Short mmCIF file of C-alpha atoms in Angstrom, two decimals:
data_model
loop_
_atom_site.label_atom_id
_atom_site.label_comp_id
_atom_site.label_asym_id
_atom_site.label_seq_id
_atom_site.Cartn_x
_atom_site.Cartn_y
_atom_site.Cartn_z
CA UNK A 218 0.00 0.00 0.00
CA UNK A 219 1.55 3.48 -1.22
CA UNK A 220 1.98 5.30 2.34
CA UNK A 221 0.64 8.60 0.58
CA UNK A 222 -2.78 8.07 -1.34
CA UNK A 223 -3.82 11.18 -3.31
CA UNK A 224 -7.63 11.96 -4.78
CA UNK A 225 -9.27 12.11 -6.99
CA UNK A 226 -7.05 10.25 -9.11
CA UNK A 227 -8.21 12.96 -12.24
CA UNK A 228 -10.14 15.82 -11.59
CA UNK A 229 -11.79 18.07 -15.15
CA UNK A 230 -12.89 21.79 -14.43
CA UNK A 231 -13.87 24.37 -16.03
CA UNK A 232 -11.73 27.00 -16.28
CA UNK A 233 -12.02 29.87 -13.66
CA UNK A 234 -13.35 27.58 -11.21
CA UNK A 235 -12.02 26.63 -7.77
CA UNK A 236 -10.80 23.01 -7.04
CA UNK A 237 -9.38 21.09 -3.87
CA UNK A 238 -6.84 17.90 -3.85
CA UNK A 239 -6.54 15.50 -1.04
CA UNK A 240 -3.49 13.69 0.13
CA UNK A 241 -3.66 11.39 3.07
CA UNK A 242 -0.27 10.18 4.45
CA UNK A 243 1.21 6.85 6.64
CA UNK A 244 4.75 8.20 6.71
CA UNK A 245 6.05 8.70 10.26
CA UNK A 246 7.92 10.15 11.31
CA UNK A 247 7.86 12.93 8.88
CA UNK A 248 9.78 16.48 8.21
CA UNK A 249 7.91 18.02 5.88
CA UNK A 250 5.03 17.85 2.95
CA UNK A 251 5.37 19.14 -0.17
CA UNK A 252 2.95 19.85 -3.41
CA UNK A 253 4.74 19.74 -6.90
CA UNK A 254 3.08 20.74 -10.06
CA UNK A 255 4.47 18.32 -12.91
CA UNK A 256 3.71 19.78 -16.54
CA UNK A 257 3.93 16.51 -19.33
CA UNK A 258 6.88 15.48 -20.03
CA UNK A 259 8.23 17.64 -17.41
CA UNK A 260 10.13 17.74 -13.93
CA UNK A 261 8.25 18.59 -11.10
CA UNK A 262 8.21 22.02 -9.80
CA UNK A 263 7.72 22.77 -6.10
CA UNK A 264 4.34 24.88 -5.25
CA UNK A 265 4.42 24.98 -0.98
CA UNK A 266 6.69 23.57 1.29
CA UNK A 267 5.30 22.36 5.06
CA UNK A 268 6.55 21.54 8.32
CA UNK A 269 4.64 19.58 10.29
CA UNK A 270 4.06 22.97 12.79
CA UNK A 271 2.64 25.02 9.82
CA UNK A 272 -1.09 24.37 9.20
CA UNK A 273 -1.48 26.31 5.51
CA UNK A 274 1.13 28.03 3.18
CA UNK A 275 0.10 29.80 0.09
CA UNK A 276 1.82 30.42 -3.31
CA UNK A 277 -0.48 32.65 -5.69
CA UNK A 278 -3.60 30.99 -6.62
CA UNK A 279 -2.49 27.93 -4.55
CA UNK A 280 -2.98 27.22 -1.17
CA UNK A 281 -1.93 23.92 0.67
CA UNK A 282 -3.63 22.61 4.03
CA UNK A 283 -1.79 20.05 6.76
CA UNK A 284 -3.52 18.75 9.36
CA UNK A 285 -0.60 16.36 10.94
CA UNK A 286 -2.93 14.90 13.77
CA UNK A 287 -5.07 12.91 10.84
CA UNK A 288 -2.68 12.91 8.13
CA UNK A 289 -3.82 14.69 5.53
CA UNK A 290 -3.44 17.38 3.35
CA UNK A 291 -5.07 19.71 0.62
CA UNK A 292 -4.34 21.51 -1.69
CA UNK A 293 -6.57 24.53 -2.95
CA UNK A 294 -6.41 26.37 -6.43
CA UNK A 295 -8.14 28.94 -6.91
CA UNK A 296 -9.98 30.48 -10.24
CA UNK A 297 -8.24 27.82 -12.03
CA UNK A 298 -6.47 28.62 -15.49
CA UNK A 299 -5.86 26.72 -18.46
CA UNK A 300 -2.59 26.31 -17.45
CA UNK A 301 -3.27 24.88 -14.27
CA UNK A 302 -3.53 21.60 -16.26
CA UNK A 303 -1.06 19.52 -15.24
CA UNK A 304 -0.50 16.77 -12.69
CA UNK A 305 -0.17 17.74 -8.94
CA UNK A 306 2.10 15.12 -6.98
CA UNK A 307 2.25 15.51 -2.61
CA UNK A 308 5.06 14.10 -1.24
CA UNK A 309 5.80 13.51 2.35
CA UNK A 310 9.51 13.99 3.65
CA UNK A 311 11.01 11.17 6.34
CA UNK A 312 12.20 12.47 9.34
CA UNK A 313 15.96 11.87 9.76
CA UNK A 314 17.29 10.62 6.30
CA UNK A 315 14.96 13.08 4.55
CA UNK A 316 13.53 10.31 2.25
CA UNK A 317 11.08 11.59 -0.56
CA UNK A 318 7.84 9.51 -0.47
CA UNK A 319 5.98 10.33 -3.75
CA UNK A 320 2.45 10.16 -4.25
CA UNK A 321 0.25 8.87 -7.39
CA UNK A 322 -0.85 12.09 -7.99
CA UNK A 323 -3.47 13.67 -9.41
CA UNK A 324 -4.14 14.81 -13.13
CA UNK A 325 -6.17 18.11 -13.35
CA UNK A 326 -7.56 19.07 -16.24
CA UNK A 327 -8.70 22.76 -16.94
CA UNK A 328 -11.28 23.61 -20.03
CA UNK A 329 -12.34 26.62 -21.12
CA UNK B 169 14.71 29.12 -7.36
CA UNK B 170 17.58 26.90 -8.14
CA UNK B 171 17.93 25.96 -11.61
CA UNK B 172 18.58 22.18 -12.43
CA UNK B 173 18.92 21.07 -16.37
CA UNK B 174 19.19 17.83 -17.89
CA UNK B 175 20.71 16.90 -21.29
CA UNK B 176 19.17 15.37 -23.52
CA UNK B 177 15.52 16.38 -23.03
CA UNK B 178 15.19 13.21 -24.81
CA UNK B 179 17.10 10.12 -26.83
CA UNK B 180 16.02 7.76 -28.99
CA UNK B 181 18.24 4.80 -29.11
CA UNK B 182 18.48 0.82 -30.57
CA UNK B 183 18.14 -2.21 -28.30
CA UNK B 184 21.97 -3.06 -26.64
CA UNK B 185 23.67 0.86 -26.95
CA UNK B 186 24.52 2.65 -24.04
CA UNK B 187 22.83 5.97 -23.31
CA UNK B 188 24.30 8.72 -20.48
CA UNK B 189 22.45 11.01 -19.23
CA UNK B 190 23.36 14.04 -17.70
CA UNK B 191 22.34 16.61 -14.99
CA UNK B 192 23.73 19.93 -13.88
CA UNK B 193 22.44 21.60 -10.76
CA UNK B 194 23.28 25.93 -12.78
CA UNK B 195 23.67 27.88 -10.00
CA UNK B 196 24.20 26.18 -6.90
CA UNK B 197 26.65 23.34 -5.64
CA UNK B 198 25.21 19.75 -4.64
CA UNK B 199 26.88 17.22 -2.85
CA UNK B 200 23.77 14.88 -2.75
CA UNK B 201 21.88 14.69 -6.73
CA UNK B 202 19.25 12.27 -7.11
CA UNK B 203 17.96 10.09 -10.07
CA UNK B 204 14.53 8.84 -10.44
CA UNK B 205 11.98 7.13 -13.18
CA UNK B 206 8.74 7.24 -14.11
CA UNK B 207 6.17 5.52 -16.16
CA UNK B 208 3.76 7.31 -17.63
CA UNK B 209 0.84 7.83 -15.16
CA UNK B 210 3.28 6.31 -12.64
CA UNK B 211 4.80 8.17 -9.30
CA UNK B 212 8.41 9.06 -9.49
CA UNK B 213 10.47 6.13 -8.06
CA UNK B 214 13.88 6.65 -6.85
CA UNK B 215 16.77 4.49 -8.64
CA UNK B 216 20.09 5.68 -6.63
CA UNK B 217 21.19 8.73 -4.70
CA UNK B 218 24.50 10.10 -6.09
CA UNK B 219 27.41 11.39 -3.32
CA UNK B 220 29.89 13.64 -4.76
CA UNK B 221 32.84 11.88 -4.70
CA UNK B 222 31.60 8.35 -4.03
CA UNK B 223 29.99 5.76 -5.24
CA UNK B 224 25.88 6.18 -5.61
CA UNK B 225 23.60 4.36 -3.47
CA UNK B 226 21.01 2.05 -5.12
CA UNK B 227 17.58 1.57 -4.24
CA UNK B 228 16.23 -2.19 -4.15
CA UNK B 229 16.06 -3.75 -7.47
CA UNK B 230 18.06 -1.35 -9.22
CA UNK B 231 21.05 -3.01 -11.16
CA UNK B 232 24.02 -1.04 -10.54
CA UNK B 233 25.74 -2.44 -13.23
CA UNK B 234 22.99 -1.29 -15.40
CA UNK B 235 22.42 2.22 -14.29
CA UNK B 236 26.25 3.51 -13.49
CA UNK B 237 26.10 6.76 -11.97
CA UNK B 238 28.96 9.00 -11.64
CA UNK B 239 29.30 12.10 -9.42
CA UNK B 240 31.92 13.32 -10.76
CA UNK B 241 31.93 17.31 -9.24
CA UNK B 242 29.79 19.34 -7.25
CA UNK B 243 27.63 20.47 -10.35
CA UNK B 244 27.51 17.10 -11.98
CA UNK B 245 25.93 14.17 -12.26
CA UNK B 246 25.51 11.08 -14.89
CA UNK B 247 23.26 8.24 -15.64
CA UNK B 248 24.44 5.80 -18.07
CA UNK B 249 21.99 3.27 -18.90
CA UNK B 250 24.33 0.60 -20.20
CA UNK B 251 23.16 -2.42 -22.82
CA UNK B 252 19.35 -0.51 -23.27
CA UNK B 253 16.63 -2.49 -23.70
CA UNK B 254 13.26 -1.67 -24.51
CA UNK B 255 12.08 -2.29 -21.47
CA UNK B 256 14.07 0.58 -20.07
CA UNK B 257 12.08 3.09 -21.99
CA UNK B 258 11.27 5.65 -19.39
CA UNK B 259 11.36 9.13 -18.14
CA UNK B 260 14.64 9.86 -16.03
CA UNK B 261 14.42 12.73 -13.67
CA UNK B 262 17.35 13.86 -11.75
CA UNK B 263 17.17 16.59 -9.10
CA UNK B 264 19.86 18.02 -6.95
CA UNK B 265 19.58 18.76 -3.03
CA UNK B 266 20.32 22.51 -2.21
CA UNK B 267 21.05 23.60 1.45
CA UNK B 268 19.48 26.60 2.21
CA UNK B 269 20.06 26.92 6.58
CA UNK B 270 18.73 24.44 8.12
CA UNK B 271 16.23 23.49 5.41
CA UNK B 272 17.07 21.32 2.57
CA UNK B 273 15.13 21.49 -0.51
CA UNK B 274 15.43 19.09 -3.87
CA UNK B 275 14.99 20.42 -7.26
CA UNK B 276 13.90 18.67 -10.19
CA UNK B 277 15.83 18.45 -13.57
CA UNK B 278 13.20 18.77 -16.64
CA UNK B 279 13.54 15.43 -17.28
CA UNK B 280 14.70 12.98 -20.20
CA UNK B 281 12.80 11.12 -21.98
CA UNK B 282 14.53 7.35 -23.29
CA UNK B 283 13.01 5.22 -25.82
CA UNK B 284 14.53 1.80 -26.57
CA UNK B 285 13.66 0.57 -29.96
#
């Protein structure tokens, strides 16, 4: 079992709406949580960056959520773009040997 | 933010050649570079972490023999896919580990995209 689950697995909007992705976590204990934005064919690029103290951090239209008691986390965009299309990965951070735990991700899809 | 390229951006190449890969971390210095792969619709999974200066350290089922990696300066680091076979037809993505206090973030190369014919 992947020890970071993310959902919905694909997500379509229209474009200038809001949206919400969930990421619920297993890996303890951890340092941080991260959201990446990966383009096709591209590298991911790094959107927030959490410690386990910090319960939101925002980047533009984006706004991540960690709730470390339960495990999860969200990740908020808001009046979406058609650039926004792309696939949004969370990954959790190990304590200690500061392991990267990737999760499946999800693939958001913006129409106009 | 920190600036981390990969060359080529993608190779096409026949069964049994050898294929390197390369990734440069452009304006900062990292001792620790990373290589991963990734099917498509897949999550990244981590092949080896490259040490400047010493030998790479290989994730479970990763042939080292297969996947050399050589960290050869602070700014440098290569994946040569040795004997390619089709079924090695992936997307490699390095990224490089930048100290920044007492934080530590990874940047990701752009990526390269191998197909084995």
């Amino acid at each position: 079992k992947n020890q970071v689950e993310q959902s919905p697995q694909s997500l379509i909007i229209l474009e200038g709406k809001n949206c919400t992705l969930q990421c619920n976590y297993t890996v303890s204990p951890f340092s941080n949580l991260r959201w990446y934005k990966q383009d096709t064919g591209r590298g991911p690029v790094s959107l927030t960056i959490m410690t386990f103290s910090e319960n939101t951090k925002s980047n533009g239209r984006y706004t991540a959520t960690l709730d470390a008691d339960t495990k999860q986390s969200s990740l908020h965009i808001t009046a979406s773009q058609l650039s926004d299309s792309a696939s949004y990965i969370c990954v959790v951070v190990y304590f200690g040997n500061e392991k990267l735990t990737f999760g499946t991700g999800t693939r958001l899809t913006i129409i106009p | 933010g920190a600036v981390v390229s990969q060359h080529p951006s993608w190779v096409i190449c026949k069964s049994g050649t050898s294929v390197k890969i390369e990734c440069r971390s452009l304006d900062f210095q990292a001792t620790t570079m990373f290589w991963y792969r990734q099917f498509p619709k897949q999550s990244l999974m981590l092949m080896a972490t490259s040490n400047e200066g010493s030998k790479a350290t290989y994730e479970q089922g990763v042939e080292k023999d297969k996947f050399l990696i050589n960290h050869a300066s602070l700014t440098l680091s290569t994946l040569t896919v040795t004997s390619a076979h089709p079924e090695d037809s992936s997307f490699y993505i390095c990224s490089a580990r930048k100290l920044q206090g007492l934080r530590e973030t990874q940047y990701f190369g752009p990526g390269t995209r191998l197909l084995v014919l």
